[in-house]
PDB file of C-alpha atoms in Angstrom:
ATOM      1  CA  MET A  20      -1.486 -31.909 -32.138  1.00  0.00           C
ATOM      2  CA  ALA A  21      -1.490 -29.083 -29.966  1.00  0.00           C
ATOM      3  CA  GLU A  22       1.301 -28.594 -27.719  1.00  0.00           C
ATOM      4  CA  LEU A  23       0.937 -28.184 -24.125  1.00  0.00           C
ATOM      5  CA  LYS A  24       2.555 -25.824 -21.662  1.00  0.00           C
ATOM      6  CA  ALA A  25       2.546 -25.072 -18.063  1.00  0.00           C
ATOM      7  CA  GLN A  26       0.751 -22.170 -16.524  1.00  0.00           C
ATOM      8  CA  PHE A  27       3.964 -20.821 -14.792  1.00  0.00           C
ATOM      9  CA  ASN A  28       6.841 -21.962 -16.876  1.00  0.00           C
ATOM     10  CA  GLU A  29       8.009 -24.252 -19.296  1.00  0.00           C
ATOM     11  CA  VAL A  30       8.941 -26.963 -17.316  1.00  0.00           C
ATOM     12  CA  ARG A  31       6.770 -30.162 -17.608  1.00  0.00           C
ATOM     13  CA  GLU A  32       6.812 -33.593 -15.143  1.00  0.00           C
ATOM     14  CA  ASN A  33       6.647 -36.774 -17.322  1.00  0.00           C
ATOM     15  CA  LEU A  34       4.071 -38.424 -15.136  1.00  0.00           C
ATOM     16  CA  SER A  35       5.699 -41.927 -15.977  1.00  0.00           C
ATOM     17  CA  GLU A  36       8.978 -41.081 -14.500  1.00  0.00           C
ATOM     18  CA  VAL A  37       7.747 -39.480 -11.212  1.00  0.00           C
ATOM     19  CA  VAL A  38       4.769 -42.092  -9.883  1.00  0.00           C
ATOM     20  CA  PRO A  39       4.396 -42.637  -6.995  1.00  0.00           C
ATOM     21  CA  LEU A  40       4.262 -39.151  -6.212  1.00  0.00           C
ATOM     22  CA  GLU A  41       5.566 -37.731  -2.460  1.00  0.00           C
ATOM     23  CA  ALA A  42       2.968 -35.124  -2.814  1.00  0.00           C
ATOM     24  CA  PRO A  43       0.114 -34.184  -4.567  1.00  0.00           C
ATOM     25  CA  PHE A  44       1.070 -32.166  -7.277  1.00  0.00           C
ATOM     26  CA  VAL A  45      -2.468 -29.292  -6.631  1.00  0.00           C
ATOM     27  CA  ILE A  46      -4.424 -29.354  -4.036  1.00  0.00           C
ATOM     28  CA  TYR A  47      -7.971 -27.787  -4.492  1.00  0.00           C
ATOM     29  CA  VAL A  48      -8.946 -26.443  -1.262  1.00  0.00           C
ATOM     30  CA  GLU A  49     -12.359 -25.021  -0.448  1.00  0.00           C
ATOM     31  CA  VAL A  50     -12.030 -22.585   2.357  1.00  0.00           C
ATOM     32  CA  SER A  51     -16.132 -21.521   1.368  1.00  0.00           C
ATOM     33  CA  SER A  52     -18.904 -22.898  -0.104  1.00  0.00           C
ATOM     34  CA  LEU A  53     -21.156 -19.729  -0.253  1.00  0.00           C
ATOM     35  CA  CYS A  54     -21.224 -17.421  -3.015  1.00  0.00           C
ATOM     36  CA  ASN A  55     -22.054 -13.958  -3.320  1.00  0.00           C
ATOM     37  CA  LEU A  56     -23.511 -14.374  -6.971  1.00  0.00           C
ATOM     38  CA  GLU A  57     -25.883 -17.205  -8.281  1.00  0.00           C
ATOM     39  CA  CYS A  58     -24.388 -17.865 -11.673  1.00  0.00           C
ATOM     40  CA  ARG A  59     -27.140 -19.701 -14.075  1.00  0.00           C
ATOM     41  CA  PHE A  60     -24.233 -22.245 -14.916  1.00  0.00           C
ATOM     42  CA  CYS A  61     -23.267 -22.678 -11.667  1.00  0.00           C
ATOM     43  CA  PRO A  62     -24.585 -25.486  -8.876  1.00  0.00           C
ATOM     44  CA  GLN A  63     -25.517 -22.465  -6.565  1.00  0.00           C
ATOM     45  CA  HIS A  64     -28.043 -21.607  -9.222  1.00  0.00           C
ATOM     46  CA  ILE A  65     -29.091 -25.480 -10.361  1.00  0.00           C
ATOM     47  CA  SER A  66     -29.355 -27.626  -7.104  1.00  0.00           C
ATOM     48  CA  PRO A  67     -28.773 -24.538  -4.194  1.00  0.00           C
ATOM     49  CA  LYS A  68     -30.028 -27.392  -1.666  1.00  0.00           C
ATOM     50  CA  ASP A  69     -27.592 -30.327  -2.750  1.00  0.00           C
ATOM     51  CA  ILE A  70     -25.181 -28.128  -1.507  1.00  0.00           C
ATOM     52  CA  ILE A  71     -23.681 -27.466   1.806  1.00  0.00           C
ATOM     53  CA  LYS A  72     -23.213 -23.932   2.691  1.00  0.00           C
ATOM     54  CA  LYS A  73     -20.763 -22.862   5.163  1.00  0.00           C
ATOM     55  CA  ASN A  74     -16.972 -21.512   5.400  1.00  0.00           C
ATOM     56  CA  MET A  75     -14.109 -23.393   6.827  1.00  0.00           C
ATOM     57  CA  SER A  76     -12.767 -22.518  10.274  1.00  0.00           C
ATOM     58  CA  PHE A  77      -9.290 -21.322  10.660  1.00  0.00           C
ATOM     59  CA  GLU A  78      -8.500 -24.065  12.940  1.00  0.00           C
ATOM     60  CA  ILE A  79      -9.444 -26.717  10.427  1.00  0.00           C
ATOM     61  CA  PHE A  80      -7.486 -25.111   8.077  1.00  0.00           C
ATOM     62  CA  LYS A  81      -4.521 -24.840  10.296  1.00  0.00           C
ATOM     63  CA  LYS A  82      -4.776 -28.183  10.943  1.00  0.00           C
ATOM     64  CA  MET A  83      -4.643 -28.976   7.006  1.00  0.00           C
ATOM     65  CA  ILE A  84      -1.463 -26.700   6.216  1.00  0.00           C
ATOM     66  CA  ASP A  85       0.074 -28.873   9.106  1.00  0.00           C
ATOM     67  CA  ASP A  86      -0.720 -32.202   7.900  1.00  0.00           C
ATOM     68  CA  ILE A  87       0.644 -31.204   4.074  1.00  0.00           C
ATOM     69  CA  LYS A  88       4.071 -30.589   5.737  1.00  0.00           C
ATOM     70  CA  GLU A  89       3.965 -34.222   6.245  1.00  0.00           C
ATOM     71  CA  PHE A  90       4.677 -34.921   3.038  1.00  0.00           C
ATOM     72  CA  LYS A  91       8.239 -36.198   1.664  1.00  0.00           C
ATOM     73  CA  SER A  92       8.122 -32.899  -0.854  1.00  0.00           C
ATOM     74  CA  LYS A  93       5.296 -30.160  -1.338  1.00  0.00           C
ATOM     75  CA  PRO A  94       3.087 -29.882  -2.942  1.00  0.00           C
ATOM     76  CA  LYS A  95       3.590 -27.214  -6.088  1.00  0.00           C
ATOM     77  CA  LEU A  96      -0.094 -25.873  -6.165  1.00  0.00           C
ATOM     78  CA  ILE A  97      -2.454 -24.846  -3.440  1.00  0.00           C
ATOM     79  CA  ARG A  98      -5.580 -23.325  -5.227  1.00  0.00           C
ATOM     80  CA  PHE A  99      -7.996 -21.801  -3.335  1.00  0.00           C
ATOM     81  CA  CYS A 100     -11.813 -22.491  -5.306  1.00  0.00           C
ATOM     82  CA  GLY A 101     -14.364 -24.611  -5.464  1.00  0.00           C
ATOM     83  CA  LEU A 102     -18.398 -24.082  -5.386  1.00  0.00           C
ATOM     84  CA  GLY A 103     -18.453 -20.843  -3.500  1.00  0.00           C
ATOM     85  CA  ASP A 104     -15.950 -17.877  -3.089  1.00  0.00           C
ATOM     86  CA  SER A 105     -12.829 -17.870  -0.953  1.00  0.00           C
ATOM     87  CA  LEU A 106     -13.368 -14.334   0.069  1.00  0.00           C
ATOM     88  CA  MET A 107     -16.586 -15.429   1.264  1.00  0.00           C
ATOM     89  CA  ASN A 108     -14.662 -16.344   4.415  1.00  0.00           C
ATOM     90  CA  LYS A 109     -13.931 -13.615   7.045  1.00  0.00           C
ATOM     91  CA  GLU A 110     -10.570 -15.774   7.740  1.00  0.00           C
ATOM     92  CA  PHE A 111      -9.130 -15.753   4.381  1.00  0.00           C
ATOM     93  CA  LEU A 112      -6.940 -13.173   4.877  1.00  0.00           C
ATOM     94  CA  ASN A 113      -5.105 -15.094   7.775  1.00  0.00           C
ATOM     95  CA  MET A 114      -5.628 -18.375   6.204  1.00  0.00           C
ATOM     96  CA  VAL A 115      -3.348 -17.502   2.671  1.00  0.00           C
ATOM     97  CA  LYS A 116      -1.073 -15.704   5.190  1.00  0.00           C
ATOM     98  CA  TYR A 117      -0.219 -18.775   7.674  1.00  0.00           C
ATOM     99  CA  ALA A 118      -0.549 -21.023   4.629  1.00  0.00           C
ATOM    100  CA  ASP A 119       2.432 -18.796   2.703  1.00  0.00           C
ATOM    101  CA  GLU A 120       4.398 -18.475   5.608  1.00  0.00           C
ATOM    102  CA  SER A 121       3.991 -22.204   6.393  1.00  0.00           C
ATOM    103  CA  ARG A 122       5.896 -22.730   2.793  1.00  0.00           C
ATOM    104  CA  VAL A 123       4.272 -25.711   2.206  1.00  0.00           C
ATOM    105  CA  SER A 124       3.376 -25.509  -1.116  1.00  0.00           C
ATOM    106  CA  GLU A 125       5.755 -23.951  -4.174  1.00  0.00           C
ATOM    107  CA  LYS A 126       2.872 -21.695  -5.201  1.00  0.00           C
ATOM    108  CA  LEU A 127      -0.491 -20.244  -3.734  1.00  0.00           C
ATOM    109  CA  GLU A 128      -3.310 -19.268  -5.721  1.00  0.00           C
ATOM    110  CA  LEU A 129      -6.258 -17.952  -5.723  1.00  0.00           C
ATOM    111  CA  ILE A 130      -9.716 -18.248  -8.359  1.00  0.00           C
ATOM    112  CA  THR A 131     -12.538 -15.495  -7.390  1.00  0.00           C
ATOM    113  CA  ASN A 132     -15.215 -13.624  -9.033  1.00  0.00           C
ATOM    114  CA  GLY A 133     -13.317 -10.258  -7.353  1.00  0.00           C
ATOM    115  CA  ALA A 134     -16.855  -8.692  -6.677  1.00  0.00           C
ATOM    116  CA  LEU A 135     -15.744  -8.863  -2.984  1.00  0.00           C
ATOM    117  CA  LEU A 136     -12.200  -7.529  -3.667  1.00  0.00           C
ATOM    118  CA  ASN A 137     -11.657  -4.350  -0.814  1.00  0.00           C
ATOM    119  CA  ASP A 138      -9.102  -1.979   0.092  1.00  0.00           C
ATOM    120  CA  VAL A 139      -7.090  -4.307   2.529  1.00  0.00           C
ATOM    121  CA  LEU A 140      -7.346  -7.486   0.478  1.00  0.00           C
ATOM    122  CA  ILE A 141      -6.306  -5.574  -2.806  1.00  0.00           C
ATOM    123  CA  LYS A 142      -3.164  -4.357  -0.425  1.00  0.00           C
ATOM    124  CA  GLU A 143      -2.734  -7.447   1.151  1.00  0.00           C
ATOM    125  CA  LEU A 144      -3.397 -10.967  -0.993  1.00  0.00           C
ATOM    126  CA  PRO A 145      -0.824  -9.758  -3.437  1.00  0.00           C
ATOM    127  CA  SER A 146       1.832 -10.555  -1.002  1.00  0.00           C
ATOM    128  CA  TYR A 147       0.772 -13.978  -0.117  1.00  0.00           C
ATOM    129  CA  LEU A 148      -0.222 -15.558  -3.194  1.00  0.00           C
ATOM    130  CA  ASP A 149       1.135 -16.189  -6.118  1.00  0.00           C
ATOM    131  CA  ARG A 150      -1.053 -15.957  -8.728  1.00  0.00           C
ATOM    132  CA  ILE A 151      -4.939 -14.566  -8.990  1.00  0.00           C
ATOM    133  CA  ILE A 152      -7.489 -15.493 -11.504  1.00  0.00           C
ATOM    134  CA  ILE A 153     -10.734 -13.282 -11.669  1.00  0.00           C
ATOM    135  CA  SER A 154     -13.650 -14.681 -13.617  1.00  0.00           C
ATOM    136  CA  ILE A 155     -15.579 -12.206 -15.267  1.00  0.00           C
ATOM    137  CA  GLU A 156     -19.277 -13.156 -15.949  1.00  0.00           C
ATOM    138  CA  GLY A 157     -20.162 -10.107 -17.668  1.00  0.00           C
ATOM    139  CA  LEU A 158     -18.922  -6.673 -19.293  1.00  0.00           C
ATOM    140  CA  THR A 159     -21.669  -4.533 -18.120  1.00  0.00           C
ATOM    141  CA  ASP A 160     -23.689  -4.401 -14.939  1.00  0.00           C
ATOM    142  CA  SER A 161     -26.639  -5.793 -17.120  1.00  0.00           C
ATOM    143  CA  ASP A 162     -24.954  -8.922 -18.573  1.00  0.00           C
ATOM    144  CA  TYR A 163     -23.913  -9.689 -14.960  1.00  0.00           C
ATOM    145  CA  MET A 164     -27.760  -9.136 -13.861  1.00  0.00           C
ATOM    146  CA  GLU A 165     -28.327 -11.576 -17.080  1.00  0.00           C
ATOM    147  CA  PHE A 166     -25.811 -14.110 -16.041  1.00  0.00           C
ATOM    148  CA  THR A 167     -25.166 -13.614 -11.922  1.00  0.00           C
ATOM    149  CA  LEU A 168     -28.920 -12.920 -11.119  1.00  0.00           C
ATOM    150  CA  ARG A 169     -26.656 -10.312  -8.346  1.00  0.00           C
ATOM    151  CA  LYS A 170     -26.023  -6.268  -9.219  1.00  0.00           C
ATOM    152  CA  VAL A 171     -22.540  -5.850  -9.868  1.00  0.00           C
ATOM    153  CA  ASN A 172     -21.046  -2.658 -10.740  1.00  0.00           C
ATOM    154  CA  PHE A 173     -19.020  -3.644 -13.274  1.00  0.00           C
ATOM    155  CA  ASN A 174     -17.079   0.064 -13.719  1.00  0.00           C
ATOM    156  CA  ASN A 175     -16.102  -0.709  -9.674  1.00  0.00           C
ATOM    157  CA  LEU A 176     -15.488  -4.272 -10.082  1.00  0.00           C
ATOM    158  CA  GLU A 177     -12.750  -3.069 -13.223  1.00  0.00           C
ATOM    159  CA  LYS A 178     -11.632  -0.487 -11.392  1.00  0.00           C
ATOM    160  CA  LYS A 179     -10.560  -3.114  -8.599  1.00  0.00           C
ATOM    161  CA  ILE A 180      -9.220  -5.334 -10.771  1.00  0.00           C
ATOM    162  CA  ARG A 181      -6.809  -2.374 -12.097  1.00  0.00           C
ATOM    163  CA  ILE A 182      -5.700  -1.470  -8.572  1.00  0.00           C
ATOM    164  CA  LEU A 183      -5.367  -5.137  -7.723  1.00  0.00           C
ATOM    165  CA  SER A 184      -2.963  -5.487 -10.671  1.00  0.00           C
ATOM    166  CA  ASN A 185      -0.885  -2.940 -10.122  1.00  0.00           C
ATOM    167  CA  GLN A 186       0.169  -3.801  -6.316  1.00  0.00           C
ATOM    168  CA  ASN A 187       3.833  -4.376  -5.396  1.00  0.00           C
ATOM    169  CA  GLY A 188       4.265  -8.071  -4.527  1.00  0.00           C
ATOM    170  CA  LYS A 189       4.426 -11.150  -6.043  1.00  0.00           C
ATOM    171  CA  ALA A 190       0.973 -12.070  -7.509  1.00  0.00           C
ATOM    172  CA  LYS A 191       0.266 -12.203 -10.729  1.00  0.00           C
ATOM    173  CA  ILE A 192      -3.122 -11.171 -12.007  1.00  0.00           C
ATOM    174  CA  HIS A 193      -5.365 -13.184 -14.647  1.00  0.00           C
ATOM    175  CA  ALA A 194      -9.072 -11.449 -15.658  1.00  0.00           C
ATOM    176  CA  LYS A 195     -10.805 -14.202 -17.202  1.00  0.00           C
ATOM    177  CA  ILE A 196     -14.200 -14.331 -19.332  1.00  0.00           C
TER     178      ILE A 196
END
């Protein structure tokens, strides 16, 4: 049987020993259901009319974070991901900054396609997030066109990921194909 390992460390909780939980272990937050890609395998492509496409307002996000403070203990992780890409929300940097400063969870994590990374995000995000996971959908420009139906300069994306990986901050950067 395969050995199970925690994502961040070797310490795992035995759920039978800790239920009922004082707080969720992981909270998934979708701050945007908009996406800049149209991956063939994604509901954004398969059934786009079934998705309400919008961004969460900073006010709603702030209320959610403030409400999380009401748990008896901190969630282990808040993960920013969903049907859209969080970087589509122009308030995202302010949101992660607020979540980090509020200290409402042990860790903050982002899953993104990385195509919208810019100089400001590359510089700032590692200061607020503990981990950034970048989903890579191909290894060439033509792969991206085939799988995401969008033109993406893969060399430019790779360069941005390398710069992001070299930033000072607490974030661990993972790029996954």
